[in-house]
Short mmCIF file of C-alpha atoms and ligand atoms in Angstrom, two decimals:
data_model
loop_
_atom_site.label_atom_id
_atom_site.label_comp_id
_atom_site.label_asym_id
_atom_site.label_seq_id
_atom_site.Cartn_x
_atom_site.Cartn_y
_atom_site.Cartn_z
CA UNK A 79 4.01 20.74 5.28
CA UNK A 80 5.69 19.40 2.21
CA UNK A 81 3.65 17.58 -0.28
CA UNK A 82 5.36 14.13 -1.22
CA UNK A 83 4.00 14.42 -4.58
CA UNK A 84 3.11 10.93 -4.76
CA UNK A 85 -0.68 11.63 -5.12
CA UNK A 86 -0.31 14.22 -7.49
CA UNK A 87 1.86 11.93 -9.82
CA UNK A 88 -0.97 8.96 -9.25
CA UNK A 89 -3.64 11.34 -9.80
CA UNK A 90 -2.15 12.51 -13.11
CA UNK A 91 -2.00 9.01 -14.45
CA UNK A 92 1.59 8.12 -13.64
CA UNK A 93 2.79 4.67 -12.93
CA UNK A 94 4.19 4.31 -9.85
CA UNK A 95 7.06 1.40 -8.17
CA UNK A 96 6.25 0.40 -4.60
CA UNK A 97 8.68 -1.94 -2.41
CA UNK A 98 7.34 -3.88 0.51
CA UNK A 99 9.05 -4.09 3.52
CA UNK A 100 8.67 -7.36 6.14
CA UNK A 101 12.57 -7.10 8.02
CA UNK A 102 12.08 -4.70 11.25
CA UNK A 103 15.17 -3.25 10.51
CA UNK A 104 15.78 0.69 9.46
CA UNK A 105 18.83 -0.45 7.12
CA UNK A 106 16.96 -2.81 5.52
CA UNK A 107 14.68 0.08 5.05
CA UNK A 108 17.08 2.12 3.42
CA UNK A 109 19.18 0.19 1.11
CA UNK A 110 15.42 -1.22 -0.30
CA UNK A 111 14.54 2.73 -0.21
CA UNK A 112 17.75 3.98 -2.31
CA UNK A 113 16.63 1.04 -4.94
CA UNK A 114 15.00 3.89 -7.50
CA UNK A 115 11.13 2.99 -6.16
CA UNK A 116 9.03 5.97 -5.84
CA UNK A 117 7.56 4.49 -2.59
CA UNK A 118 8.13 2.23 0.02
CA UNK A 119 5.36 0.38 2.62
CA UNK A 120 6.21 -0.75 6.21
CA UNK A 121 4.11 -3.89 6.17
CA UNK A 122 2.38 -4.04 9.88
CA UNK A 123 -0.11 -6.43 8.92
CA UNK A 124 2.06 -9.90 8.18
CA UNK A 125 5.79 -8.87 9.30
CA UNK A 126 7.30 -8.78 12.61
CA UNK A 127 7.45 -4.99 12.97
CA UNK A 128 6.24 -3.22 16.19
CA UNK A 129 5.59 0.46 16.50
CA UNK A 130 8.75 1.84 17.85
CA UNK A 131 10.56 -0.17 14.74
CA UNK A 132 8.62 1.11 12.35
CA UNK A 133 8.97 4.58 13.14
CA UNK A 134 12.72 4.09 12.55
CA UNK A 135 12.06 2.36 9.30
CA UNK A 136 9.61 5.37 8.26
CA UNK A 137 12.22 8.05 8.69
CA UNK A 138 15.29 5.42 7.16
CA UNK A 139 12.49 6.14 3.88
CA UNK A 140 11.68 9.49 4.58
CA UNK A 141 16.04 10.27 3.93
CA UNK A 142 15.95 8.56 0.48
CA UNK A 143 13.92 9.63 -2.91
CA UNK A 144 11.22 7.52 -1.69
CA UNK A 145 7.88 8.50 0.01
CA UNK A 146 6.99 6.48 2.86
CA UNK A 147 3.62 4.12 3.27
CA UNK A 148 2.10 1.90 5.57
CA UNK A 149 -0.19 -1.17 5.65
CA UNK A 150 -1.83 -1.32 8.91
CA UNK A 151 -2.57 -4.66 10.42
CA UNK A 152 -6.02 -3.74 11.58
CA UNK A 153 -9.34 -1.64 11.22
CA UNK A 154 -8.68 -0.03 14.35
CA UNK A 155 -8.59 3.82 13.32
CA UNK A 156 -6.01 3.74 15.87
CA UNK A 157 -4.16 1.79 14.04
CA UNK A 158 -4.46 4.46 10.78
CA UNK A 159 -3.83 7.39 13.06
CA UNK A 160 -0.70 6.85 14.99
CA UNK A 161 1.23 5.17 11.45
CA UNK A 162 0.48 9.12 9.59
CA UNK A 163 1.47 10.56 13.13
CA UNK A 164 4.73 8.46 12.84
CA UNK A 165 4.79 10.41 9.69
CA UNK A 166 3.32 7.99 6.77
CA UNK A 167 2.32 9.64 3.61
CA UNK A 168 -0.32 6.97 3.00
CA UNK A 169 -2.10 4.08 4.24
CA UNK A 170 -2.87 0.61 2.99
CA UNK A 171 -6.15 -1.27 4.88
CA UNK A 172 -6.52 -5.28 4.33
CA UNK A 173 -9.41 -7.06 4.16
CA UNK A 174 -11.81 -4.23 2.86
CA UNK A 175 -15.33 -6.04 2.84
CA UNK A 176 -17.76 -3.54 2.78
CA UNK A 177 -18.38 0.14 2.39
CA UNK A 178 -19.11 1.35 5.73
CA UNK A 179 -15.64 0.01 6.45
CA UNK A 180 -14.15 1.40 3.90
CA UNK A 181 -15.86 5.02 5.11
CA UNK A 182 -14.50 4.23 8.71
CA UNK A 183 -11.05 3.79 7.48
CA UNK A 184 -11.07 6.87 5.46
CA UNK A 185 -12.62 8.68 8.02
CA UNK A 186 -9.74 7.49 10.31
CA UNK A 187 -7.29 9.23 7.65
CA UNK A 188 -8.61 12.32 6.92
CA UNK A 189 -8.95 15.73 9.49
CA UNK A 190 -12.75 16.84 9.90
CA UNK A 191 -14.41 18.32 9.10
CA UNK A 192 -14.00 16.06 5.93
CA UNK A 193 -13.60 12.67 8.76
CA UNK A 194 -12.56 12.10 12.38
CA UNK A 195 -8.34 11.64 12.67
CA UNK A 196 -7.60 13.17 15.70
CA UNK A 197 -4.84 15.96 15.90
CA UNK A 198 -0.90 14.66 17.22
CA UNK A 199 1.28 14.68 14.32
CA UNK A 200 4.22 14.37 16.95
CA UNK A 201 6.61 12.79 14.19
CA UNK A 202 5.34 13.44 11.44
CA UNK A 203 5.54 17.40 11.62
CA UNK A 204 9.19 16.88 12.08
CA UNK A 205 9.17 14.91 8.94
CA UNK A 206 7.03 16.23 6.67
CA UNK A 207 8.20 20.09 7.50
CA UNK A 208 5.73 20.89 9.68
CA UNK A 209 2.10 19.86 9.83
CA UNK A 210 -1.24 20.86 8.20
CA UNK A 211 -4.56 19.78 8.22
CA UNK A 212 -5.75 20.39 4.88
CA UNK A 213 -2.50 19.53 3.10
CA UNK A 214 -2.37 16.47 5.15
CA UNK A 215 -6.24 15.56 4.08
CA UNK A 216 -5.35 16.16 0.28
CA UNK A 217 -2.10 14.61 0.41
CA UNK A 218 -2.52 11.40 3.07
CA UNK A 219 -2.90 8.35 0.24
CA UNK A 220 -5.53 6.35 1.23
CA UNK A 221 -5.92 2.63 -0.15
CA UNK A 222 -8.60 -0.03 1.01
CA UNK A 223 -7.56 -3.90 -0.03
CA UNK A 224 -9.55 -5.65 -2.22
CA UNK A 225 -8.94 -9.30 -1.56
CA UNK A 226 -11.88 -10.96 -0.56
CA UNK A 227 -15.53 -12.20 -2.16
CA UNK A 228 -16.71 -9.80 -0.23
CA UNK A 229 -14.74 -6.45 -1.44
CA UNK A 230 -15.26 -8.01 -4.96
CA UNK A 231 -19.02 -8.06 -4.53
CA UNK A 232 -19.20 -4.82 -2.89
CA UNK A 233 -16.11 -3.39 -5.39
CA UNK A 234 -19.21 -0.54 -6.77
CA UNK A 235 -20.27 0.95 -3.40
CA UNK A 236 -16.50 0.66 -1.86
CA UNK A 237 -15.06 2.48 -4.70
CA UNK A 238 -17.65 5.60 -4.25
CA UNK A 239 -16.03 6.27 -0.35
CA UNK A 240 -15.92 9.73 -0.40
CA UNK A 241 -12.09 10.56 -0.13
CA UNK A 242 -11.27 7.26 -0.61
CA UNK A 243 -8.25 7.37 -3.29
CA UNK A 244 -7.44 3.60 -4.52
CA UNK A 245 -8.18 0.12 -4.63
CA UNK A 246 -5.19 -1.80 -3.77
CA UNK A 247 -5.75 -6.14 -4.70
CA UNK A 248 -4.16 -8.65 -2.49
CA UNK A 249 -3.74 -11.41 -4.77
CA UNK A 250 -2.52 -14.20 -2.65
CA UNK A 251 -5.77 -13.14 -0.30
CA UNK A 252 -7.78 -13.28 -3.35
CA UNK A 253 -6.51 -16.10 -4.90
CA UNK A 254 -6.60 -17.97 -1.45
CA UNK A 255 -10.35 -17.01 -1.49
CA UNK A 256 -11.30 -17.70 -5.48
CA UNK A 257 -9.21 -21.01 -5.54
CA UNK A 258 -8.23 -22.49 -2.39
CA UNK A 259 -4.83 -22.01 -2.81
CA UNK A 260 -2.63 -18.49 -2.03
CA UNK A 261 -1.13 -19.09 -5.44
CA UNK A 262 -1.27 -16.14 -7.74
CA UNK A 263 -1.76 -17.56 -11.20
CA UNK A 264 -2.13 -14.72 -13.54
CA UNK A 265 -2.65 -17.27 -16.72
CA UNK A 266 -5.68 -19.51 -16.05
CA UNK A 267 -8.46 -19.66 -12.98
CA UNK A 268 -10.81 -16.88 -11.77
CA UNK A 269 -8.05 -14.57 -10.27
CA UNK A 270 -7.62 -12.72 -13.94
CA UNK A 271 -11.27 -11.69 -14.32
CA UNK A 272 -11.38 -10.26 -10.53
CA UNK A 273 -8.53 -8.18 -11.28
CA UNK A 274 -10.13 -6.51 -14.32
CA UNK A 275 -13.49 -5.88 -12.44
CA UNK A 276 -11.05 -3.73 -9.61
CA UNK A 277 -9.35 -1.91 -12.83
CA UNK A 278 -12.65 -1.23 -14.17
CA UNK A 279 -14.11 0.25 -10.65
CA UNK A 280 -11.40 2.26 -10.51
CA UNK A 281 -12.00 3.63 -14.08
CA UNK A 282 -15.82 4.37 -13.26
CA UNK A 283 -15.06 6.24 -9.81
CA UNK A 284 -12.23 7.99 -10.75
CA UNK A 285 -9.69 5.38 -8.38
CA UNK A 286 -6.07 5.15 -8.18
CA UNK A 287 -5.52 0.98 -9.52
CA UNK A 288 -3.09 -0.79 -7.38
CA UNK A 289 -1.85 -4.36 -6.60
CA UNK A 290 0.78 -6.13 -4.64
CA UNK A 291 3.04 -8.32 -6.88
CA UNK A 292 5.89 -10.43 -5.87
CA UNK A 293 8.72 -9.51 -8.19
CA UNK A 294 9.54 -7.92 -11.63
CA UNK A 295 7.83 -9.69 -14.22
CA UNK A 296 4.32 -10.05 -12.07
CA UNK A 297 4.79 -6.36 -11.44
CA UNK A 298 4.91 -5.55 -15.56
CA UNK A 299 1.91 -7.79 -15.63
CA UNK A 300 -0.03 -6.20 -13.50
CA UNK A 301 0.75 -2.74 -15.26
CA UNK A 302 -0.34 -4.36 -18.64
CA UNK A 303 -3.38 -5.03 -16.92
CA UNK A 304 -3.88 -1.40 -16.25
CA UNK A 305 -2.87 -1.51 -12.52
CA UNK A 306 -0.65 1.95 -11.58
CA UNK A 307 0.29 1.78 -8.22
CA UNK A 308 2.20 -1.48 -8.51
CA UNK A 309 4.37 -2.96 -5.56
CA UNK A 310 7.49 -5.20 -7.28
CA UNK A 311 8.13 -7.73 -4.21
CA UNK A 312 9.16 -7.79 -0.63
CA UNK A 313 12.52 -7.13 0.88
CA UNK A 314 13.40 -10.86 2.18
CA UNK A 315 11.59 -12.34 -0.87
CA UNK A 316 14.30 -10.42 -3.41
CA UNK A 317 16.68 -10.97 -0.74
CA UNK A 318 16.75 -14.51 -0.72
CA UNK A 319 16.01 -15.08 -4.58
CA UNK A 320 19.04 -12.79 -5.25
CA UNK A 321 21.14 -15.32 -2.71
CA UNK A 322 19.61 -18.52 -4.11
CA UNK A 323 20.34 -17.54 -7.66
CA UNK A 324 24.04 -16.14 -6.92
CA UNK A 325 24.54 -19.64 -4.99
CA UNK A 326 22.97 -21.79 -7.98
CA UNK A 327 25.31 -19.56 -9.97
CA UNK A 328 28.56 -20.30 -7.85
CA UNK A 329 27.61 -24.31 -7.71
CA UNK A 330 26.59 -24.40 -11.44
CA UNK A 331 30.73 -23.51 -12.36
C1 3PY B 683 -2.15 -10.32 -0.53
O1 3PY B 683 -1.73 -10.59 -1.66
O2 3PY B 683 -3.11 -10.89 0.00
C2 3PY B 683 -1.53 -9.26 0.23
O3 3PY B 683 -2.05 -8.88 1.25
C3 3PY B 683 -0.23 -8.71 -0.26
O4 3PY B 683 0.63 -8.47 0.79
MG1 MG B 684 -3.59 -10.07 2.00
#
């Protein structure tokens, strides 16, 4: 089995560029993997993509410089299982509220006897170069979502799941939660300070910091912050702000 040498580069302190994908479309998959991110996550939590499309979007990803990632739409270790036997390198879990979920979703991830993911690669040992069980338990990313009062109450005993590897903010979750409103506003309210107290759970336990940002300039934000594993916006979100502006460009002359 191939390590993807994403987890190594996290681990080591690097900063890493994630892209989002919401279109159920393998080409859309592509072109956004060929932009020069180092990763790329099938989103199977809020986008229209069903199983049998996302395995074609994984392996569009897994033929460009990009490593391929999935957010699962549930807790269901199901769920975690069958996206790294479609051949995911890592998984993202929403709505982290508690430890002993967190422990059941990396237990979901990880071979025993370190947790309880059931054997099947049937993709992803044609992806990957074959298939093994402790490369796949050091190398499998695995991310819980912090975006609730919940996860930020229980942020100490989430971030000491054994095998766990990073925290990974929601901020329109969060922000929905802290303000009302599913408005990320990184300059006044309480969204700032719950961002730092994720960065500085990661820095006690040893936790890869990520966060979900919408474009560019939130993205560098978020790094300033300290955040490493930083996703820069959504397929149709770029795609339609690149349209709108080239339109208000065309009208403007
Ligand atoms: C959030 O910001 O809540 C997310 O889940 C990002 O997709
Ligand atoms: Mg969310």
């Amino acid at each position: 089995m191939q390590p993807s040498g994403l987890k190594d580069r996290l681990m080591r302190g690097d900063t890493v560029a994630n892209a989002w994908l919401t279109i159920p479309s393998a080409f859309a998959a592509e072109a956004v993997a060929h932009a020069g991110v180092d990763s790329v996550t099938v989103d199977m939590q809020h986008a229209p993509i069903d199983v049998a499309t996302m395995v074609t979007m994984l392996q569009a990803v897994t033929a460009a410089p990009a490593v391929p990632l999935v957010r699962v739409g549930s807790h269901d270790p199901a769920a975690a299982m069958q996206v790294l036997d479609a051949g995911a390198m890592g998984v993202i879990c929403p709505l982290i509220d508690t430890p002993e979920q967190a422990a059941a979703f990396v237990r979901a991830c990880r071979y025993p006897p370190e947790g309880g993911r059931s054997w099947g690669p049937t993709r992803a040992k044609f992806a990957h170069g074959g298939y093994d069980r402790t490369v796949a338990n050091d190398e499998i990313l695995t991310f819980a979502m912090i975006e609730t009062p919940s996860g930020l109450e229980n942020l100490g005993t989430i971030a000491q799941t054994a095998g766990l590897d990073g925290l990974f903010v929601g901020p329109v979750d969060l922000s929905l939660n802290l303000t009302g409103q599913p408005v990320v506003d990184l300059d006044s309210g309480p969204l700032m300070g719950a961002l730092e107290q994720v960065i500085e759970a990661c820095t006690t336990h040893g936790l890869i910091p990520g966060v979900f940002a919408s474009n560019g300039q939130e993205a560098a934000r978020m790094h300033a912050i300290g955040f490493r594993f930083v996703t820069v916006g959504a397929d149709a979100a770029h795609m339609t702000r690149g349209l709108s502006a080239a339109t208000k460009e065309l009208k403007a002359n």
